Coordinates of C-alpha atoms in Angstrom, one line a residue:
X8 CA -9.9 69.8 -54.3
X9 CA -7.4 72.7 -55.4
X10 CA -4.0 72.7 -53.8
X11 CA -3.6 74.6 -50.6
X12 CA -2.5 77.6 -52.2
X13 CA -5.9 78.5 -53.5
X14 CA -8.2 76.2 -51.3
X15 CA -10.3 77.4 -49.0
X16 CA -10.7 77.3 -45.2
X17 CA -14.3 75.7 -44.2
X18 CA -15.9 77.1 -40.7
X19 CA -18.7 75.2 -38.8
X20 CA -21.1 77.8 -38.2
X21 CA -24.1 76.4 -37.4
X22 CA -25.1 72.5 -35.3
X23 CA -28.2 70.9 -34.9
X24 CA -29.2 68.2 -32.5
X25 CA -31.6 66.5 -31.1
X26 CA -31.5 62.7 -29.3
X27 CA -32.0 60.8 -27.2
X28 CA -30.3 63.3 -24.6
X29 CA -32.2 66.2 -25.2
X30 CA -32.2 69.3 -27.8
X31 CA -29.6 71.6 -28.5
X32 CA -26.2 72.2 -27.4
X33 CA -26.7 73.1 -23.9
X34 CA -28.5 69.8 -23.1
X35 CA -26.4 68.2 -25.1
X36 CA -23.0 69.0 -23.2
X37 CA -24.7 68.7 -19.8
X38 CA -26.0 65.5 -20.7
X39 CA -22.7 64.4 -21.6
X40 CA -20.6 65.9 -18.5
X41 CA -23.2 64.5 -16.0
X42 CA -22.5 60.5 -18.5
X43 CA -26.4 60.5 -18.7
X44 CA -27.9 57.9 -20.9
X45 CA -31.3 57.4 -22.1
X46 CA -31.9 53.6 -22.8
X47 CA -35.3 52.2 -23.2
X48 CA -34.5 48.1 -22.4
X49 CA -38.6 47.3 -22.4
X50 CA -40.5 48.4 -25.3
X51 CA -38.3 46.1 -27.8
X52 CA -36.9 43.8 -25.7
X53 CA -34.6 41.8 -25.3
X54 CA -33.0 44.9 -28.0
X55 CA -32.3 48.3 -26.1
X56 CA -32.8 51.3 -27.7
X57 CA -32.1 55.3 -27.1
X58 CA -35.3 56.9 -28.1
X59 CA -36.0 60.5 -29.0
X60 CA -36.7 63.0 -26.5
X61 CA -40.5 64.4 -26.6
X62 CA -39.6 67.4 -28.6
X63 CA -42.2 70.0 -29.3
X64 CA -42.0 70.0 -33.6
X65 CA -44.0 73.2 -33.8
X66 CA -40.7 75.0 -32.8
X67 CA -39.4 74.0 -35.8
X68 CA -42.2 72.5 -38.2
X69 CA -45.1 75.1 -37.5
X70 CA -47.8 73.4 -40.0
X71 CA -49.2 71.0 -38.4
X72 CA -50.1 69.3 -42.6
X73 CA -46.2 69.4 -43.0
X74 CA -45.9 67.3 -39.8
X75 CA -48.5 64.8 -41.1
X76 CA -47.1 64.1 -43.7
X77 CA -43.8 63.2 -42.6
X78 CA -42.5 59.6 -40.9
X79 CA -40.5 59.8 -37.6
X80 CA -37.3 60.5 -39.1
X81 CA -38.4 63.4 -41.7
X82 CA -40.0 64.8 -38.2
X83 CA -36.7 64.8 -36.5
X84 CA -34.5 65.4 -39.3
X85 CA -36.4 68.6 -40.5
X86 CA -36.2 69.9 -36.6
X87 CA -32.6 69.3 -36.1
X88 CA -32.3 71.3 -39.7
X89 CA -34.0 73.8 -38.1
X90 CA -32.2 74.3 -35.2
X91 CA -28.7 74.4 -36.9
X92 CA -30.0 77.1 -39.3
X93 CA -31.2 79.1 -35.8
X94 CA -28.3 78.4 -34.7
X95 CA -25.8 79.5 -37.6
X96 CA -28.4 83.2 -37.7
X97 CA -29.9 82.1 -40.9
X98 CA -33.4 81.2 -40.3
X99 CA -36.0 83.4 -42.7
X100 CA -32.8 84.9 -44.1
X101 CA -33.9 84.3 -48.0
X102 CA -31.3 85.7 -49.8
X103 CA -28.7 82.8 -48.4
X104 CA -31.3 79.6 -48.1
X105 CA -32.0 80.4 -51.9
X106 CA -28.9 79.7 -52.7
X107 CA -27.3 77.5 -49.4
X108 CA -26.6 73.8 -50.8
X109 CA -28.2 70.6 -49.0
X110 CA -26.4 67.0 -48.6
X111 CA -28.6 65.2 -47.1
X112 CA -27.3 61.1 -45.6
X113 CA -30.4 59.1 -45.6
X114 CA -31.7 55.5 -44.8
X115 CA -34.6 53.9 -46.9
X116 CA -37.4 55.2 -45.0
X117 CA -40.3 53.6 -42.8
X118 CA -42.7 51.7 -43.5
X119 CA -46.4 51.0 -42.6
X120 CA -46.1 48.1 -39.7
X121 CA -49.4 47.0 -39.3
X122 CA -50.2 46.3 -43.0
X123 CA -46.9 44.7 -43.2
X124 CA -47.9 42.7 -40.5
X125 CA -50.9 41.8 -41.2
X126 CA -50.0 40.9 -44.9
X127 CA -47.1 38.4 -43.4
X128 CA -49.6 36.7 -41.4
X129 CA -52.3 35.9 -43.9
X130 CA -49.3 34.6 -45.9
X131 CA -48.1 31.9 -42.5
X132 CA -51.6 31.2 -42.0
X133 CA -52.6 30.0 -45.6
X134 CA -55.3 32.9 -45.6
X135 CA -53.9 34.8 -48.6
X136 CA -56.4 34.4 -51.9
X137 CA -54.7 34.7 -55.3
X138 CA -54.2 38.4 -55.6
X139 CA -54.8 38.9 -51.8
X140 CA -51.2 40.5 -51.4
X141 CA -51.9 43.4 -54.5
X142 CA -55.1 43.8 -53.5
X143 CA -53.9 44.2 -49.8
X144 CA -51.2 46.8 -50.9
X145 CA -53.5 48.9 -53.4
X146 CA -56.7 49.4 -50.6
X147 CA -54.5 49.2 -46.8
X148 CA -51.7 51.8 -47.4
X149 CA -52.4 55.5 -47.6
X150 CA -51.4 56.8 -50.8
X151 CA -48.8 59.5 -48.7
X152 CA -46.7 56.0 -47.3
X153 CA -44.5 55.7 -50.6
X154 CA -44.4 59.5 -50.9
X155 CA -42.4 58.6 -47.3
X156 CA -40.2 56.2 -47.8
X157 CA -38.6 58.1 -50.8
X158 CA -35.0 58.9 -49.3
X159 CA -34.7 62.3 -51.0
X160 CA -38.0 63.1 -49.0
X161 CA -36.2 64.7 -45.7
X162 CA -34.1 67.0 -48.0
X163 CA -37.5 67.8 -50.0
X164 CA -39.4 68.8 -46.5
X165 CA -36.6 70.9 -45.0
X166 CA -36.7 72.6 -48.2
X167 CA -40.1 73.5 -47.9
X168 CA -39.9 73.7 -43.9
X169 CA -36.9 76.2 -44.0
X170 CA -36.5 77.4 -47.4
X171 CA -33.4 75.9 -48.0
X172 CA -33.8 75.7 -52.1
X173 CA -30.2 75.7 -53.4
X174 CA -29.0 72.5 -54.5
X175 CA -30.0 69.0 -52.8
X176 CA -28.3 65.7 -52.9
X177 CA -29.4 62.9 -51.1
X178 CA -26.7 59.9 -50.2
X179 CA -27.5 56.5 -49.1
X180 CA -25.4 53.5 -47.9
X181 CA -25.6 53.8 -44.0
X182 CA -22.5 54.6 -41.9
X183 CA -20.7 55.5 -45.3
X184 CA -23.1 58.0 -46.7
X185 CA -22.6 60.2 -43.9
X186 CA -19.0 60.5 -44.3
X187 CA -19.4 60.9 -48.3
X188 CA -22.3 63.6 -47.3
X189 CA -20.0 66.1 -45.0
X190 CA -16.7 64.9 -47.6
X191 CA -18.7 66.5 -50.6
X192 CA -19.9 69.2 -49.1
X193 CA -16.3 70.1 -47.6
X194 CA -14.8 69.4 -50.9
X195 CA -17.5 71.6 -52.9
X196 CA -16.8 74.8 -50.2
X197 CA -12.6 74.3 -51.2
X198 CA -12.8 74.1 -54.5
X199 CA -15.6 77.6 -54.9
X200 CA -18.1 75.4 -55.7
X201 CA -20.3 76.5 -53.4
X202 CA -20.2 79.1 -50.5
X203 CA -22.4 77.4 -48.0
X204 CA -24.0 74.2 -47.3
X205 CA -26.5 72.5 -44.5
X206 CA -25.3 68.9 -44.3
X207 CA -26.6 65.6 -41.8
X208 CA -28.7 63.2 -41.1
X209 CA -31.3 61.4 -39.4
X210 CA -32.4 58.3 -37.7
X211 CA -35.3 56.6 -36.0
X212 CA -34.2 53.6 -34.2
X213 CA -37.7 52.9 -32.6
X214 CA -38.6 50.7 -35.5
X215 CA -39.5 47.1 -35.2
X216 CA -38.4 46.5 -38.8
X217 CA -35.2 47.8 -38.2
X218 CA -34.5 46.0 -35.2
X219 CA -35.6 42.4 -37.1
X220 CA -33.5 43.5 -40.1
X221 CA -30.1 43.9 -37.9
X222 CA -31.0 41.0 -35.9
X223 CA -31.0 39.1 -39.2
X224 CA -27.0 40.1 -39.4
X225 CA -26.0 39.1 -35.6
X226 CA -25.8 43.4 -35.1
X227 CA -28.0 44.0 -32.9
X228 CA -26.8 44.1 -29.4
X229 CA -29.6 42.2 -26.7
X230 CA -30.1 42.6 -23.2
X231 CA -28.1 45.4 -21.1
X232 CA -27.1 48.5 -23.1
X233 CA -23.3 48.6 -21.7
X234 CA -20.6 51.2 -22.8
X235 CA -19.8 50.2 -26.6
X236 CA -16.3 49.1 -25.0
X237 CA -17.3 46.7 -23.0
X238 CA -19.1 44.9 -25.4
X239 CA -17.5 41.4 -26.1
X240 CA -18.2 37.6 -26.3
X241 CA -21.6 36.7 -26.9
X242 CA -23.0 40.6 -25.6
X243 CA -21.9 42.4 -29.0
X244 CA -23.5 44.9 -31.5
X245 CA -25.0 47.9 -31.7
X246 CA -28.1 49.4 -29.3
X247 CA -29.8 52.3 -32.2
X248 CA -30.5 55.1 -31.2
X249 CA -33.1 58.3 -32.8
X250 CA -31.7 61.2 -33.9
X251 CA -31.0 64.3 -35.9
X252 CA -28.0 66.0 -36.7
X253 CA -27.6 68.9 -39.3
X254 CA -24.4 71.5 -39.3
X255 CA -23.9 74.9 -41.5
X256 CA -20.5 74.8 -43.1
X257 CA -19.0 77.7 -45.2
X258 CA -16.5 79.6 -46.5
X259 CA -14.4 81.5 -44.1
X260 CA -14.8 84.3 -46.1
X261 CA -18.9 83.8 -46.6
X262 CA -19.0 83.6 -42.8
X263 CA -17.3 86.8 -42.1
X264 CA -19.1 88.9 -44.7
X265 CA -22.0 88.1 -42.7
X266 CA -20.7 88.2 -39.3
X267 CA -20.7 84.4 -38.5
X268 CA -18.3 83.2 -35.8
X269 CA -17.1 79.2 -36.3
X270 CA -17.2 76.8 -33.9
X271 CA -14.5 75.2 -35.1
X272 CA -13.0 74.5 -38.9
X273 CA -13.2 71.6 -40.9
X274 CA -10.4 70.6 -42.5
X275 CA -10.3 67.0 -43.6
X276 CA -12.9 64.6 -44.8
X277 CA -11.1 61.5 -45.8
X278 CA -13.0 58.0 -46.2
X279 CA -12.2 54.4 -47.7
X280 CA -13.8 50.6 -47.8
X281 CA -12.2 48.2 -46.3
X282 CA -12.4 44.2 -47.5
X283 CA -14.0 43.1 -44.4
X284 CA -13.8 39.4 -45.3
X285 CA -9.9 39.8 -44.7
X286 CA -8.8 39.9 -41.4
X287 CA -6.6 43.1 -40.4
X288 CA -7.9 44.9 -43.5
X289 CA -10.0 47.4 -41.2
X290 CA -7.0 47.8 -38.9
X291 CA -5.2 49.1 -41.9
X292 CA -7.8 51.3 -43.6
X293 CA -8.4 53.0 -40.3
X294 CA -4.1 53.5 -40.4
X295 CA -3.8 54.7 -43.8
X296 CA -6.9 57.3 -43.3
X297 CA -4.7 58.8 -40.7
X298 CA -1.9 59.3 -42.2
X299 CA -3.9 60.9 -44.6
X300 CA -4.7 63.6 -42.2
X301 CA -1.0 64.0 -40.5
X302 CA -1.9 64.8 -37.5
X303 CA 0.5 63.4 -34.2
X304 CA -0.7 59.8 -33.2
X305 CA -2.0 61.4 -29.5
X306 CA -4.7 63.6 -31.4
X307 CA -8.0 63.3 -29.7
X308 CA -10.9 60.9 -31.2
X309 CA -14.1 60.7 -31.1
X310 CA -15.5 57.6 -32.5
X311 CA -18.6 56.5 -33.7
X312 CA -17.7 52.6 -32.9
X313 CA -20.4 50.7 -32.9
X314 CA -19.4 47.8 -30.7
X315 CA -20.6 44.6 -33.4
X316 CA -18.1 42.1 -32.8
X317 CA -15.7 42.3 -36.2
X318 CA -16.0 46.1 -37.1
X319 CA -15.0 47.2 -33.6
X320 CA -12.4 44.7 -32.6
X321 CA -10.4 45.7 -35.8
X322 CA -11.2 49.5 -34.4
X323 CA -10.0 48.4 -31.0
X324 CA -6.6 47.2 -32.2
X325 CA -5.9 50.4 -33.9
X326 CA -6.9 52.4 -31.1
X327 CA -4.3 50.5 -29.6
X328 CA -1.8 51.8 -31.3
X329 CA -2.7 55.3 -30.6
X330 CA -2.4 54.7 -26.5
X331 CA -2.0 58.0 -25.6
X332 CA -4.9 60.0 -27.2
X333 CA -7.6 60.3 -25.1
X334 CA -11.0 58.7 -27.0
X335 CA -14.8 59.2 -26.4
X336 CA -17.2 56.6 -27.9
X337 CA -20.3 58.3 -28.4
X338 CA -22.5 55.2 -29.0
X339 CA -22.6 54.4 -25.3
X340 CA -24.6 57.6 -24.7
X341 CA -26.2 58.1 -27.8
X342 CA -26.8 54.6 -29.2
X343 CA -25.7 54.3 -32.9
X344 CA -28.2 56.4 -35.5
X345 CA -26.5 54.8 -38.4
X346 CA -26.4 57.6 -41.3
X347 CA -26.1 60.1 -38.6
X348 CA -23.1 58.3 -36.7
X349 CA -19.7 60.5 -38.4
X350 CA -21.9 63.5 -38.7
X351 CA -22.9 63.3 -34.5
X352 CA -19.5 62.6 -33.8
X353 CA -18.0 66.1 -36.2
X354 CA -21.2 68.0 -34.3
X355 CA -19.3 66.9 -30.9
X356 CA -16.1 67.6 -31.8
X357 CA -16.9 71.0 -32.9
X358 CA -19.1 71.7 -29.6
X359 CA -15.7 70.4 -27.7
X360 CA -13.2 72.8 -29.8
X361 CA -15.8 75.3 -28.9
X362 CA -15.9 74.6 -25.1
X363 CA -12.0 73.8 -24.8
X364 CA -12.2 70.4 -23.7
X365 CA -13.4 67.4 -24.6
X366 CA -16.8 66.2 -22.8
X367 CA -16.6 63.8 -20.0
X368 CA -15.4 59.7 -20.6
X369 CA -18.0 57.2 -20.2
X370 CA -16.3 54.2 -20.2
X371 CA -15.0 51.6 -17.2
X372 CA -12.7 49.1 -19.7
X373 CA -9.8 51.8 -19.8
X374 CA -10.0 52.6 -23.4
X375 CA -11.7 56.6 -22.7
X376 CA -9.6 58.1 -20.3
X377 CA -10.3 61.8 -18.8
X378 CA -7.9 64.5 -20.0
X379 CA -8.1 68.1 -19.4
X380 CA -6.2 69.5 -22.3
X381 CA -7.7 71.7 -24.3
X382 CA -7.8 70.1 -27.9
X383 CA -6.5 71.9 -31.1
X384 CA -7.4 69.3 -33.2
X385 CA -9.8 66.3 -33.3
X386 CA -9.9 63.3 -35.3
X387 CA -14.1 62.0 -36.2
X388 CA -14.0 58.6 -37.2
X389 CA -16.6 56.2 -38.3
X390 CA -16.4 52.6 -38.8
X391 CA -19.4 51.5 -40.4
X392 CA -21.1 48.0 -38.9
X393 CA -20.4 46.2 -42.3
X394 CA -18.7 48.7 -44.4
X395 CA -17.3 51.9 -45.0
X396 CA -14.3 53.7 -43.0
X397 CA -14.2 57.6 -43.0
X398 CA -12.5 59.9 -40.6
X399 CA -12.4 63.9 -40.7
X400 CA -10.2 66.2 -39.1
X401 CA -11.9 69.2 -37.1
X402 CA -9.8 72.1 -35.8
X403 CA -9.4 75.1 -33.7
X404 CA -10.1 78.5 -35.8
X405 CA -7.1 80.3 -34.4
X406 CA -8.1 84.0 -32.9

């Protein structure tokens, strides 16, 4: 970045979001000020999930081909996109989504379950010929499947959804390729690199795959779906959660030529990777990322824990050491949505700096306590389930 003499303020201007709570801000706030939560505990039990509300992708995804085409989380990414861009004032405005930038945080995409399945069970049963598997692959997947589960592919359909045809990055890495995704962007928009940007993410948890892949690790939480605090002893790990979350960051000048008005600013986009095989080595990430930031130890948080067992108890003890700032963990109503985890938790912060408060604690161990301040600054962090520490510093746009 350039120094502070010649960088540049960055203004949220536009948020996207659809979950498990609903669509679009409204929902979203009222959702979280009523402490509703959408759990599904049946369909993939004994794993609860937070599934995707029905959302009505002609809104945002008129073609009914370019739905087709796309798995679950291209569907929802592309329509949380969408509504960020309505929301910022841009949609069908050419002359800015020829030349608006795209960081896009992706997973590895989906894949086809019932060949899979089938595949694995000719291989258990002794059924599988020499060849059987190839000749499987080439004749039971539709030739569009790997066109899916390219990562870059959500970027590539909101561009053709939206027009959004400036530059496109795509990261991967889970938790940690949000924050790099939103630090990028940021650091482009300081330095005049760019003028505006559409930046997030999005996640499917309704996956069987994904479910026996994070039951592999010991992540995946089983049985109730309690508040991500109060997850401890043998009832740790995350419950996922589908979603999509996009934001329009610019320039504060860009924004004002055209007439934009900012939720909030972002200021700071700070991340690190902790060696998680020794023990307080989270703890003191998560310590020096904030006093990268300097802000007071009581500034609000909003975290993205996760609530598997070694990630958030190293979160919990520096929580601790920040007693007096009140803390929302969004995973209890949202679930975690993995790429999407830091950028969900900067789209909150920004809806709170826009509302004046922060949205309502859902929590009964103590740690999320209610506080009617309106906040000037708040502090995003996301500890990734494995790896990857990031925070980022969102702020009040003074009058």
């Amino acid at each position: 970045m350039n120094d502070k003499t010649t960088a540049r303020e960055v203004w949220i201007t536009g948020i996207g979001l659809a979950s498990s709570l609903g669509e679009g801000l409204d929902e979203h706030w009222d959702a979280l000020q009523a402490r509703r939560i959408n759990v599904d505990e049946t369909t993939f039990a004994p794993y609860p999930v937070h599934p995707i509300v029905k959302l009505n992708y002609d809104a945002q995804i008129p073609k009914k081909g370019d739905q087709r085409q796309m798995e679950s989380w291209q569907r929802i990414g592309t329509y949380a996109a969408g509504l960020a861009l309505e929301g910022a004032g841009l949609k069908g405005n050419t002359d800015i989504l020829s030349r608006m930038d795209m960081i896009v945080a992706a997973g590895g995409g989906e894949r086809d379950l019932a060949v899979d399945a089938t595949v694995l069970n000719d291989q258990a049963q002794g059924n599988a010929a020499p060849g059987a598997l190839n000749e499987r692959l080439m004749g039971g997947l539709r030739p569009t499947l790997f066109l899916a589960q390219l990562s870059n592919l959500l970027a590539g359909n909101i561009s053709i959804v939206h027009g959004v045809t400036g530059s496109s990055r795509t990261f991967m890495g889970e938790e940690a390729a949000g924050t790099d995704a939103f630090r990028i962007a940021l650091a482009r928009i300081v330095s005049g690199q760019s003028d505006i940007a559409l930046v997030g993410a999005a996640h499917n948890g309704e996956r069987k795959d994904l479910l026996m892949l994070y039951e592999f690790g010991d992540f995946a939480l089983k049985g109730k779906a309690t508040p991500v605090w109060a997850r401890n002893g043998e009832a740790t790990g995350f419950a996922l959660g589908s979603g999509g979350v996009f934001l329009v960051i610019e320039s504060k000048e860009h924004a004002q030529a055209r007439g934009a008005k900012p939720f909030a600013r972002l200021s700071q986009v700070v991340a690190d990777h902790a060696r998680r095989t020794v023990p307080g080595n989270v703890t003191a990430v998560l310590d020096s990322l904030w006093a990268k930031l300097g802000v007071p130890t009581d500034t609000p948080i909003i975290t993205g824990a996760t609530g598997a067992a070694y990630a958030t108890d190293e979160e919990r003890a520096f929580l601790k050491k920040h007693a007096n700032a009140p803390v929302r963990g969004h995973a209890t109503s949202f679930g975690h949505l993995m790429e999407a985890q830091l950028p969900l938790g900067l789209a909150l912060a920004a809806l709170s700096i826009a509302k004046g408060k922060l949205f309502a604690a859902n929590d009964s161990t103590g740690v999320e306590i209610e506080n009617a301040a309106s906040p000037s600054q708040i502090v995003v962090i996301g500890t990734g389930h494995w790896r990857g520490e990031g925070m980022a510093l969102v702020e009040r746009v003074p009058a």
